[in-house]
XYZ file of C-alpha atoms in Angstrom:
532
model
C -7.035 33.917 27.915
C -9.708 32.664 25.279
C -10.474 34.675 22.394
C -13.929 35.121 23.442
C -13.436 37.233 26.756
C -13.420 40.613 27.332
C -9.451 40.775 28.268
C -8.274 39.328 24.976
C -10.149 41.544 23.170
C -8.091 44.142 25.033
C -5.340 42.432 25.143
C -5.058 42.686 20.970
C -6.409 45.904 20.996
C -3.752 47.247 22.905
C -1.280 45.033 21.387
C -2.338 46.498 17.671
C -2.021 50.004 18.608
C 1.477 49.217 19.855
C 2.387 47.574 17.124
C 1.681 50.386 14.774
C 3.371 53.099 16.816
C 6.429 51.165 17.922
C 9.828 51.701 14.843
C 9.423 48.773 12.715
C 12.251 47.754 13.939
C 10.994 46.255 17.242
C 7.389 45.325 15.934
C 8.784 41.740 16.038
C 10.222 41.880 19.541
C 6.901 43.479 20.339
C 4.916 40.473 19.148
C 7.075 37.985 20.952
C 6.859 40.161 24.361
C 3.047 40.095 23.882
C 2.938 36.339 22.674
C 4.532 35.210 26.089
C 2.110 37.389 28.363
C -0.543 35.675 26.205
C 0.721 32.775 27.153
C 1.477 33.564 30.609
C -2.063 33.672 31.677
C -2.097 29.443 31.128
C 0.503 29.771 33.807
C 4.084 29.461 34.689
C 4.523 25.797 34.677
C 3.092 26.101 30.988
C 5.710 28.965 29.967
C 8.647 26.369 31.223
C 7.467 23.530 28.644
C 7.352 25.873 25.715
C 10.655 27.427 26.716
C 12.022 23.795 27.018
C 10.838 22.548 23.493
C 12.111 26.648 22.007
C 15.362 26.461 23.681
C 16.008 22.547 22.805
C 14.734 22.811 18.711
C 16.931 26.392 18.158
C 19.724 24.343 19.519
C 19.593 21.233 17.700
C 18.342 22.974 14.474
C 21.401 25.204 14.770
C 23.570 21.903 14.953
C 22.051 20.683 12.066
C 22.731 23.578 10.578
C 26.988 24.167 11.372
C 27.244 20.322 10.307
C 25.696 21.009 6.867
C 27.947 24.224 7.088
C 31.013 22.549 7.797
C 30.692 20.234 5.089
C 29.770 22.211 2.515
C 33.298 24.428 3.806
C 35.208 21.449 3.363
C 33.713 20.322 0.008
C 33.956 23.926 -1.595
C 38.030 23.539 -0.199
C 39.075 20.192 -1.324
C 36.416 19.098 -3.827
C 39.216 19.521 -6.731
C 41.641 17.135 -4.581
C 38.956 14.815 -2.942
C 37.979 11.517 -5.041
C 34.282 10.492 -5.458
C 34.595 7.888 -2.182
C 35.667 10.335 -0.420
C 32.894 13.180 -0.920
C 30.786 10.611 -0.013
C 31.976 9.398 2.640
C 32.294 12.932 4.050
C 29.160 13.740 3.474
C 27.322 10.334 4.680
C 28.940 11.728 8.138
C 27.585 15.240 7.749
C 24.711 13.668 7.115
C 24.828 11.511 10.000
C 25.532 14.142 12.725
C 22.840 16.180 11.709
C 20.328 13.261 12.324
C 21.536 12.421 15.210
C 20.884 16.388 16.189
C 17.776 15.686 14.595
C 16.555 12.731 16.697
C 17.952 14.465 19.785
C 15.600 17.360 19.199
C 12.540 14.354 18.023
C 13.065 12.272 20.684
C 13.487 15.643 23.669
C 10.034 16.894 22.259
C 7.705 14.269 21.604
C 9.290 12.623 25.179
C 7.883 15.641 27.238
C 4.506 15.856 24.782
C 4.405 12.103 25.672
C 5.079 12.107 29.503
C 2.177 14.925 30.296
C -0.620 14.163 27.924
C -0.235 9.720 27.794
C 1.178 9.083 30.964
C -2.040 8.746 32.964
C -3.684 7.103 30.145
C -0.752 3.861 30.237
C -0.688 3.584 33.273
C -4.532 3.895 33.613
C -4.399 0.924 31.349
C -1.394 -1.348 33.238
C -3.922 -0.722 36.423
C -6.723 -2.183 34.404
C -4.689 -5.509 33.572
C -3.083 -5.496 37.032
C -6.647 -5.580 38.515
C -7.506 -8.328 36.245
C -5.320 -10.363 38.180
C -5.348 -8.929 41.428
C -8.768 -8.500 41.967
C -8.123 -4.165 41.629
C -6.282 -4.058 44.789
C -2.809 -2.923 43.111
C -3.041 0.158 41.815
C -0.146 2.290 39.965
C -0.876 5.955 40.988
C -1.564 8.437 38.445
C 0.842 11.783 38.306
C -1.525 13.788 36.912
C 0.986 16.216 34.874
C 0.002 19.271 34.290
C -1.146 19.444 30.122
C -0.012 22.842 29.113
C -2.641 24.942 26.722
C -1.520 23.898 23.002
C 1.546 21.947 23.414
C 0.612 19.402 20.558
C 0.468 22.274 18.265
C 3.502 23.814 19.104
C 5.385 21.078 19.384
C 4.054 19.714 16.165
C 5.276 23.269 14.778
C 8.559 23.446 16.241
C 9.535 19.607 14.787
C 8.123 19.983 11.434
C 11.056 23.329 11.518
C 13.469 20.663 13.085
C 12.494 18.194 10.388
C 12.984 20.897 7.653
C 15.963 22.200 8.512
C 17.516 18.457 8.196
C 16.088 17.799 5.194
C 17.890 21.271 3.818
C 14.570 23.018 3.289
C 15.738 25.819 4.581
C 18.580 27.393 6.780
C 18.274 27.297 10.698
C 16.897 30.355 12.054
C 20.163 32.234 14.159
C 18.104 34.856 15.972
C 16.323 32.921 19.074
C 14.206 35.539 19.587
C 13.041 35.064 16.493
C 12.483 31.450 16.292
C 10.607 32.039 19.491
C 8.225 34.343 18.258
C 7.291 31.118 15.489
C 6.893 28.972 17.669
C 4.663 30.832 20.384
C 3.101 33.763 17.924
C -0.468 34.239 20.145
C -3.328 33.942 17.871
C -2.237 30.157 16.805
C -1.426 29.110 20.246
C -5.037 27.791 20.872
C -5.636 25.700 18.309
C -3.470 26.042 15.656
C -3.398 25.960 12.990
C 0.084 24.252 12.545
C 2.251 26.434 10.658
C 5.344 25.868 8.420
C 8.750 27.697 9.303
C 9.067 29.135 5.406
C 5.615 29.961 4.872
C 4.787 31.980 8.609
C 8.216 33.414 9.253
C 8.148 35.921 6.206
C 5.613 37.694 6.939
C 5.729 37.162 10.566
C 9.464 38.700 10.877
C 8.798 41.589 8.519
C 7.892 45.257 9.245
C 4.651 46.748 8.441
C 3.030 49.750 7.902
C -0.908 50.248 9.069
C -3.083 49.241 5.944
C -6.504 50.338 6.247
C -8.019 47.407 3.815
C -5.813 44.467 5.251
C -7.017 45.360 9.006
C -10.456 46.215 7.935
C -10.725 42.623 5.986
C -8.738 41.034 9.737
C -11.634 42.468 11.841
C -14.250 40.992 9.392
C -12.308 37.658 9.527
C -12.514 37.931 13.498
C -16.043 39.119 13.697
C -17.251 36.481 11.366
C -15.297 34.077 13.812
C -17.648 35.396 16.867
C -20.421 35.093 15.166
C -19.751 31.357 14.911
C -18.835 30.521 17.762
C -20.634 32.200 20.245
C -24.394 32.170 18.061
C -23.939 28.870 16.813
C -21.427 26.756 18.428
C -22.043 27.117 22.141
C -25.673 27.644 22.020
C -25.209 23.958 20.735
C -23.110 22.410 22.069
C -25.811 22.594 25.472
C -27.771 19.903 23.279
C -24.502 17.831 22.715
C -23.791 17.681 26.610
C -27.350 16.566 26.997
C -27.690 13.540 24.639
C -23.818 12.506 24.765
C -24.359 12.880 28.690
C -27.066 9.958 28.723
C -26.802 7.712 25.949
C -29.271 5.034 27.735
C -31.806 8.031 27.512
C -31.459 9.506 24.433
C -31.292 6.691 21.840
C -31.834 5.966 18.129
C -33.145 9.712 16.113
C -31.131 11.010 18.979
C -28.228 9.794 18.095
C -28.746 10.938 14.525
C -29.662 14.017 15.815
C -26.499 14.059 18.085
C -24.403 13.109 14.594
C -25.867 16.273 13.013
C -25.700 18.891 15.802
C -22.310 17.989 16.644
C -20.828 18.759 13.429
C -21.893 22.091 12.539
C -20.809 22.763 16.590
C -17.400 21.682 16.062
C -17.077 23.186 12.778
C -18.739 26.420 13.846
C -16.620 26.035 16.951
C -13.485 25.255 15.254
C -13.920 26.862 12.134
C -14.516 30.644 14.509
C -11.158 30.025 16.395
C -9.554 30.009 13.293
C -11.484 32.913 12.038
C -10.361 34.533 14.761
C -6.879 33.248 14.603
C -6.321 34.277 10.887
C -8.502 37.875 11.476
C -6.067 38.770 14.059
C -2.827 37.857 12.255
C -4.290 39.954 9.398
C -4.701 42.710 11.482
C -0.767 42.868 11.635
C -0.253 42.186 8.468
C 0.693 38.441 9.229
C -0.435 35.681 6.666
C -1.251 32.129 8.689
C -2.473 29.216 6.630
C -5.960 28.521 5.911
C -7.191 25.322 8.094
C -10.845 24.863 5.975
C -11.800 24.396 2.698
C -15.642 23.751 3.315
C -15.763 20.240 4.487
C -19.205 19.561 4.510
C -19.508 19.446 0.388
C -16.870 17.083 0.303
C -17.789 13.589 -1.724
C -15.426 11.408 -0.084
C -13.700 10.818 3.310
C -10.270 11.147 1.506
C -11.638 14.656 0.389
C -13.036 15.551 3.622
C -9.970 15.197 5.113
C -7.976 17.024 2.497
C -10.607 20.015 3.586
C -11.069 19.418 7.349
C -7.670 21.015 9.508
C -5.566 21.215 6.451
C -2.493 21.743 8.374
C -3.078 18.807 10.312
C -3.569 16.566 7.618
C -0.822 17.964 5.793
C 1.917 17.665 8.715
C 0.906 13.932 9.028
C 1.397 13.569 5.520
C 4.537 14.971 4.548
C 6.361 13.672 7.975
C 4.690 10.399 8.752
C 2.916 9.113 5.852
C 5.160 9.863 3.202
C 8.640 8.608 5.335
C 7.124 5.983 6.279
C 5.779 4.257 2.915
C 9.352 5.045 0.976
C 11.661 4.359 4.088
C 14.005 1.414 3.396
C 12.719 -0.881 6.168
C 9.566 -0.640 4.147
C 11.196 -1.516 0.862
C 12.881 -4.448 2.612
C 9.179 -5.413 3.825
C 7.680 -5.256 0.685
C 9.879 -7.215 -0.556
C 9.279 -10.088 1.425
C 5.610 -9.790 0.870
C 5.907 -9.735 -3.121
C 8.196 -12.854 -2.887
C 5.416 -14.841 -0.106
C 2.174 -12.859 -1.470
C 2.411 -11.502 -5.479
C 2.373 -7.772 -6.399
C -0.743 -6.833 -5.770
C -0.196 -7.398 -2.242
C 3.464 -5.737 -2.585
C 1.303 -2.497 -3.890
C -1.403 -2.434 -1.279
C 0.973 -2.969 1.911
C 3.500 0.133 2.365
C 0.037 1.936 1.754
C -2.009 0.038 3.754
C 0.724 -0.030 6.618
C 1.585 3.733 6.076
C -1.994 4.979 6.212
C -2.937 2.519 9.454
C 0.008 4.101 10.969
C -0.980 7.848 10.111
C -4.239 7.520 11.307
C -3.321 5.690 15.006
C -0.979 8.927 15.264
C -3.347 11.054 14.017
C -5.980 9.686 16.904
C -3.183 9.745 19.336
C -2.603 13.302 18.737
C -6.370 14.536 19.097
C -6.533 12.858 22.729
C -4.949 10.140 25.535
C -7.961 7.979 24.921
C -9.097 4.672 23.112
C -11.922 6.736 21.983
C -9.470 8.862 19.547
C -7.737 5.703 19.016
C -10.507 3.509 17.431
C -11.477 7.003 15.625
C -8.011 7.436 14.245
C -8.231 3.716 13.037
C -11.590 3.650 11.892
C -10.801 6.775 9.612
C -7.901 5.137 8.260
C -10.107 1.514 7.343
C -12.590 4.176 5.310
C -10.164 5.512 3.322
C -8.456 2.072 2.868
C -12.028 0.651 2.277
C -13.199 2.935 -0.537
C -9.878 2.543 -2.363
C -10.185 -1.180 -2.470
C -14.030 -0.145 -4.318
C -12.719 2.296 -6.617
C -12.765 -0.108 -9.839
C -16.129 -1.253 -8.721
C -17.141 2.407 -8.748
C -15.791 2.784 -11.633
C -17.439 -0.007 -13.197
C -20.852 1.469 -12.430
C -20.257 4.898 -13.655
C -19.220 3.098 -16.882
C -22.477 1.509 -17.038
C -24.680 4.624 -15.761
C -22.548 7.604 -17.353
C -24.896 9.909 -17.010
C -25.815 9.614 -13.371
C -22.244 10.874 -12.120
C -22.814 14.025 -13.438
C -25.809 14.792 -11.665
C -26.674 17.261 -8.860
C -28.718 14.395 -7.481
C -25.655 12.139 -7.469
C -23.484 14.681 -5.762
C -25.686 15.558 -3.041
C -25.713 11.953 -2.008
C -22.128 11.379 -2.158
C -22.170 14.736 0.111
C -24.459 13.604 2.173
C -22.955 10.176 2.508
C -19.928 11.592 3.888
C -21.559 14.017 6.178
C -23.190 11.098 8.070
C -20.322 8.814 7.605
C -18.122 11.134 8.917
C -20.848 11.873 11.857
C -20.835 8.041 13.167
C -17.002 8.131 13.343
C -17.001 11.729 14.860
C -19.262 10.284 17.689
C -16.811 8.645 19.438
C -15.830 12.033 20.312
C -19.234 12.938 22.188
C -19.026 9.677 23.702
C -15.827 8.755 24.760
C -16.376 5.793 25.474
C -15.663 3.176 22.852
C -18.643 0.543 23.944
C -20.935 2.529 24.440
C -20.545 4.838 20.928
C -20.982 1.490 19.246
C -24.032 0.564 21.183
C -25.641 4.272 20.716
C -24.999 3.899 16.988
C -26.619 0.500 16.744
C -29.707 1.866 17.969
C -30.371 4.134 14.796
C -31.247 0.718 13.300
C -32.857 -1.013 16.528
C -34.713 2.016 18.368
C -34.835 4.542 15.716
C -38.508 6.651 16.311
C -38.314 9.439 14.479
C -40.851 10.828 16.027
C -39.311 12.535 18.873
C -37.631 15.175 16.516
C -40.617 17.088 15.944
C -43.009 15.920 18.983
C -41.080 18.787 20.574
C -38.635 16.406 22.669
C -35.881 18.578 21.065
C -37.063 21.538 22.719
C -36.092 19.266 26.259
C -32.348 18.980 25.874
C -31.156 21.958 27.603
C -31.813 24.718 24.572
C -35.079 26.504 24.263
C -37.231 27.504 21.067
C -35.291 30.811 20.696
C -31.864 29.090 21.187
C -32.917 26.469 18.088
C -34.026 29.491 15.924
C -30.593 31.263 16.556
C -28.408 28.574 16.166
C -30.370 27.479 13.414
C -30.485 30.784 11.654
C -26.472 31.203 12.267
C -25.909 27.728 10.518
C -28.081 28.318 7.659
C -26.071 32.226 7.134
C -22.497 30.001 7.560
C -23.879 27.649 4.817
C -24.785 30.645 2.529
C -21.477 32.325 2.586
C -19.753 28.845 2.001
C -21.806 28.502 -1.111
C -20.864 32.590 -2.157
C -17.022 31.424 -1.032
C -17.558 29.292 -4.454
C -16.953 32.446 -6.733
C -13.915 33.731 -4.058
C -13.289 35.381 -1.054
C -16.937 36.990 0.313
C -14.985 40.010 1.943
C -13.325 40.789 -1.392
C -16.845 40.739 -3.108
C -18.622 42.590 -0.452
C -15.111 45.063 -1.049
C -16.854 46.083 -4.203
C -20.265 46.503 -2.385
C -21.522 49.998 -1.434
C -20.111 51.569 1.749
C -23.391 51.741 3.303
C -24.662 48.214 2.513
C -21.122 47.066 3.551
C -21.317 48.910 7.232
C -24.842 47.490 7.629
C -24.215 44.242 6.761
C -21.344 44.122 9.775
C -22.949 46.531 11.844
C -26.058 43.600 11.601
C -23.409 40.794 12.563
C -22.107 42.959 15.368
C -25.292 43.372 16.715
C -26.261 39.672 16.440
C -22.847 38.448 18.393
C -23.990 40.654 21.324
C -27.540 40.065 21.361
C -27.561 36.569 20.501
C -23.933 35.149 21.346
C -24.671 32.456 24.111
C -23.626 34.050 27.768
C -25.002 32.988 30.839
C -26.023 30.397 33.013
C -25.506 26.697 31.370
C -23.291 28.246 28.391
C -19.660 28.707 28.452
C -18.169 30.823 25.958
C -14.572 30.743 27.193
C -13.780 26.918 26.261
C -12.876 25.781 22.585
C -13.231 22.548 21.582
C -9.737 21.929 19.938
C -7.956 23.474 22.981
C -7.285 19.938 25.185
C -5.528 19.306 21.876
C-alpha cells in the first residue's frame, strides 16, 4: 500500500478517527492491529519474516535481559560476602550469556536479511567464475526469494534494540505486543527512517488526546510530502529512466544533466516519504526522528552524510564504526602496525579500516549489487581522501584568511559536493559499474553543452509543462529550505494570518492534484528507497 494511493489515504484516515475514539487504553493495540493490515497488503509470506525477526529479538532481548537480572539478584545478595575475583568472575559470565543471546538474535536476523536479498547476487557471481572455466555451461540456479517490503529497515531497527538492550541501554521490553508495534509501526515501514527503541517507544506506547495544532502541523508535514513527490519527483524521474536507460545515447552534458536531475528526484522522492512518514506519526501524536537536515548546502562529503538519512548514518556509526575501531582485535592490529610502520600509520589504520568497512556495509545495505558496492567504497575513499588534505587545507586558508569566509567560497565548496556527490550517486542510475565509469568519462571526452538548451531536453520523455512544474516545485523546496534556516516553516507560518495560512495550503493542495504526475509513463505508487 504506498502512501501515494487512494487506499492509504483511507486507510489512515480511518485509522485516525479510530484512534481518537477508541479508550486510551487500547490506542496502542489499535496501532499495532492497523500496522499489520498495513503490512498485510505486501503479502503473507512478508508478514511471516517480520513475525520471525519480532518473535526471535523479544526472545533473545528478554534473555539478555533475566541474565543481567539474575546477576544483579545475586550481587545485591552476596556482594558483602563475595571477594573482588569473584564479582568478577560472576559477572564476566553474566556478561557472557547475554552475548551469546545477543549473537543468537545477530546472527538469526541478518542470516534471513542475508539469504533473501544476497543470495541471488553470490551465486549470480560463483556462475560468472564457473562459466569462466566452463565455457557458461554450468550454471547454479537462482532461488529467487521473495524480498519482503522494508526488511533492511526493520531488521536494522529490531538489532540496534537487541544491541541496546546488551549494552544495558535500556531494559528489554516484556509486553510483545508492544515490542511489535516498534518494530512494524506503519508509516516507517517503507523507508524508514530507522528508529531507536528509547527515543520511538515513548511516545509511541503512550495515550493521547486529539490536539488540534499537533494534527494540523502532521497534515502540513504530509501534504508538503505530496507535493514532493508526486510534482517533482516522479515527473522526473521519466527523464532519469530515459538517459540512465541508454547511456551510449545520451552522453557527456547528459550525464551532467542526469547527475543534477537525479538528485533533487531522490531527494524530493525520499525526502516526501519521510514527510509523509513523520506527518502521519504526528497526526497521532507520535514523534519519529528527523532523516534530513538539508543536504544540498552541505560543504563536505563528511557533512553531507551527517545530513543525508541521518538515521542511517547514525546506526552505522554507533554499531559498526565505532565497535569496530575500539574492538580489541583492532588494538592488537594496531599494534603490530606501530611496531612494523610508526604512529602515524598506527593513527590512520583502525580509522582507515573502520570507515572502509562502514561504507562496504553501508553499500551492501542499499542493494545486492557491485554497483552499491563500489558506491559504498568510493564514499568511504572521499571521506578518507579529504582527511588526508585537511592540513593542506588548512595551510591555504592560513595564507588566504579572508577567502574562507566568503559567500563565494561557500557556494563552491557547496557546489563541489553537490556534483561530487552526483558522480558517485550515478552508479545508482546506472547499475552497472563499467559502464557508470565510462558515462562519467565522457563529461570530459564528449561534453557539448549544447544539447541542454537546443531543446534536446524537451526529448527525454517529459514535455515543456512537465520541466516548468518540476522545475517550479524544486525551486519552492529550495525556498523553504533556505526559510527552515530561522526554524521550523510551519511554526512561522503558525503565527501567519488564518487566511494567508489556509491559502497558502489550500494553493499546495490544489497543485498536488492538478500537477502531481498520474498517468500514462508516470508511476506514482513506487518509492525509490523501498527495494531497500
Amino acid at each position: 500500500m504506498s502512501f501515494t494511493s487512494f487506499p492509504f489515504l483511507l486507510f489512515f484516515g480511518v485509522l485516525l478517527l479510530l484512534y481518537y475514539i477508541v479508550p486510551k487504553r487500547v490506542q496502542w493495540p489499535l496501532l499495532l492491529a492497523g500496522s499489520f493490515l498495513f503490512y498485510a497488503f505486501a503479502g503473507w509470506k512478508a508478514m511471516l519474516y517480520m513475525a520471525a525477526t519480532v518473535l526471535s529479538t523479544w526472545f533473545c532481548g528478554g534473555k539478555i535481559g533475566q541474565k543481567y537480572a539474575a546477576h544483579e539478584q545475586w550481587l545485591k545478595e552476596n556482594k558483602a560476602t563475595a571477594d573482588r575475583e569473584t564479582r568478577k568472575a560472576r559477572k564476566a559470565a553474566a556478561k557472557a550469556a547475554a552475548r551469546r543471546w545477543m549473537l543468537a538474535g545477530i546472527f538469526l536476523n541478518f542470516g534471513m536479511l542475508a539469504v533473501v536479498k544476497y543470495t541471488d547476487f553470490l551465486l549470480g557471481n560463483a556462475n560468472g567464475i564457473i562459466g569462466l572455466f566452463s565455457g557458461g555451461e554450468e550454471t547454479i540456479p537462482l532461488p529467487h526469494f521473495l524480498l519482503p517490503m522494508g526488511i533492511s529497515f526493520y531488521i536494522f531497527q529490531s538489532m540496534g534494540y537487541l544491541l541496546d538492550v546488551y549494552r544495558s541501554k535500556y531494559p528489554p521490553q516484556r509486553n510483545l505486543g508492544k515490542f511489535a508495534l516498534f518494530v512494524s509501526f506503519f508509516p516507517q515501514l517503507i523507508q524508514g527512517p530507522i528508529s531507536r527503541y528509547d527515543a520511538l517507544a515513548p511516545s509511541l506506547l503512550a495515550e493521547h488526546k486529539w490536539n488540534t495544532t499537533t494534527a494540523a502541523f502532521g497534515l502540513q508535514r504530509m501534504l508538503w510530502g505530496f507535493f514532493k513527490k508526486l510534482v517533482v519527483a516522479d515527473r522526473l524521474m521519466v527523464v532519469v529512466r530515459t538517459l540512465s536507460g541508454s547511456p551510449d545515447e545520451y552522453q557527456g552534458a547528459y550525464v551532467l544533466a542526469l547527475m543534477a536531475v537525479y538528485a533533487v528526484t531522490l531527494y524530493a522522492d525520499f525526502t516526501g516519504g519521510i514527510d509523509v512518514t513523520i506527518g502521519a506519526a504526528e497526526c497521532l501524536g507520535i514523534e519519529v526522528a528527523e532523516n534530513f537536515h538539508r543536504p544540498f548546502f552541505s560543504k563536505s562529503t563528511a557533512e553531507y552524510w551527517r545530513r543525508w538519512h541521518i538515521t542511517m548514518g547514525s546506526w552505522f556509526r554507533d554499531y559498526i564504526f565505532y565497535p569496530v575501531s575500539i574492538s580489541k582485535t583492532m588494538l592488537g592490529w594496531t599494534q603490530k602496525v606501530r611496531a612494523k610502520f610508526g604512529v602515524g600509520a598506527a593513527k590512520r589504520f583502525p580509522v582507515y579500516l573502520a570507515t572502509m568497512l562502514t561504507w562496504f556495509v553501508t553499500g551492501v545495505w542499499h542493494g545486492a549489487s557491485w554497483n552499491f558496492i563500489v558506491w559504498g567504497l568510493l564514499n568511504g575513499v572521499i571521506i578518507l581522501v579529504s582527511q588526508e588534505l585537511e592540513p593542506l587545507y588548512a595551510r591555504f586558508h592560513e595564507r588566504f584568511p579572508k577567502l574562507g569566509k566568503t559567500f563565494g567560497w561557500r557556494l563552491f565548496q557547496v557546489g563541489r559536493t553537490f556534483w561530487l556527490m552526483g558522480a558517485v550517486r550515478v552508479l545508482d542510475c546506472y547499475r552497472d559499474v563499467p559502464v557508470t565509469f565510462r558515462a562519467v568519462g565522457t563529461i570530459f571526452t564528449r561534453l557539448n553543452l549544447a544539447v541542454l538548451w537546443n531543446g534536446s531536453m524537451l526529448k527525454l520523455g517529459a514535455s515543456g509543462a512537465d520541466w516548468l512544474a518540476a522545475g517550479m516545485g524544486a525551486l519552492l523546496m529550495l525556498t523553504v529550505s533556505l526559510v527552515q534556516r530561522r526554524g521550523s516553516v510551519r511554526a512561522q507560518l503558525a503565527e501567519k494570518p488564518l487566511a494567508l495560512r489556509w491559502a497558502l495550503f489550500g494553493a499546495l493542495l490544489l497543485a498536488v492534484a492538478v500537477f502531481g504526475a498520474y498517468g500514462v509513463g508516470f508511476d506514482a505508487n513506487q518509492f525509490i528507497y523501498n527495494q531497500f
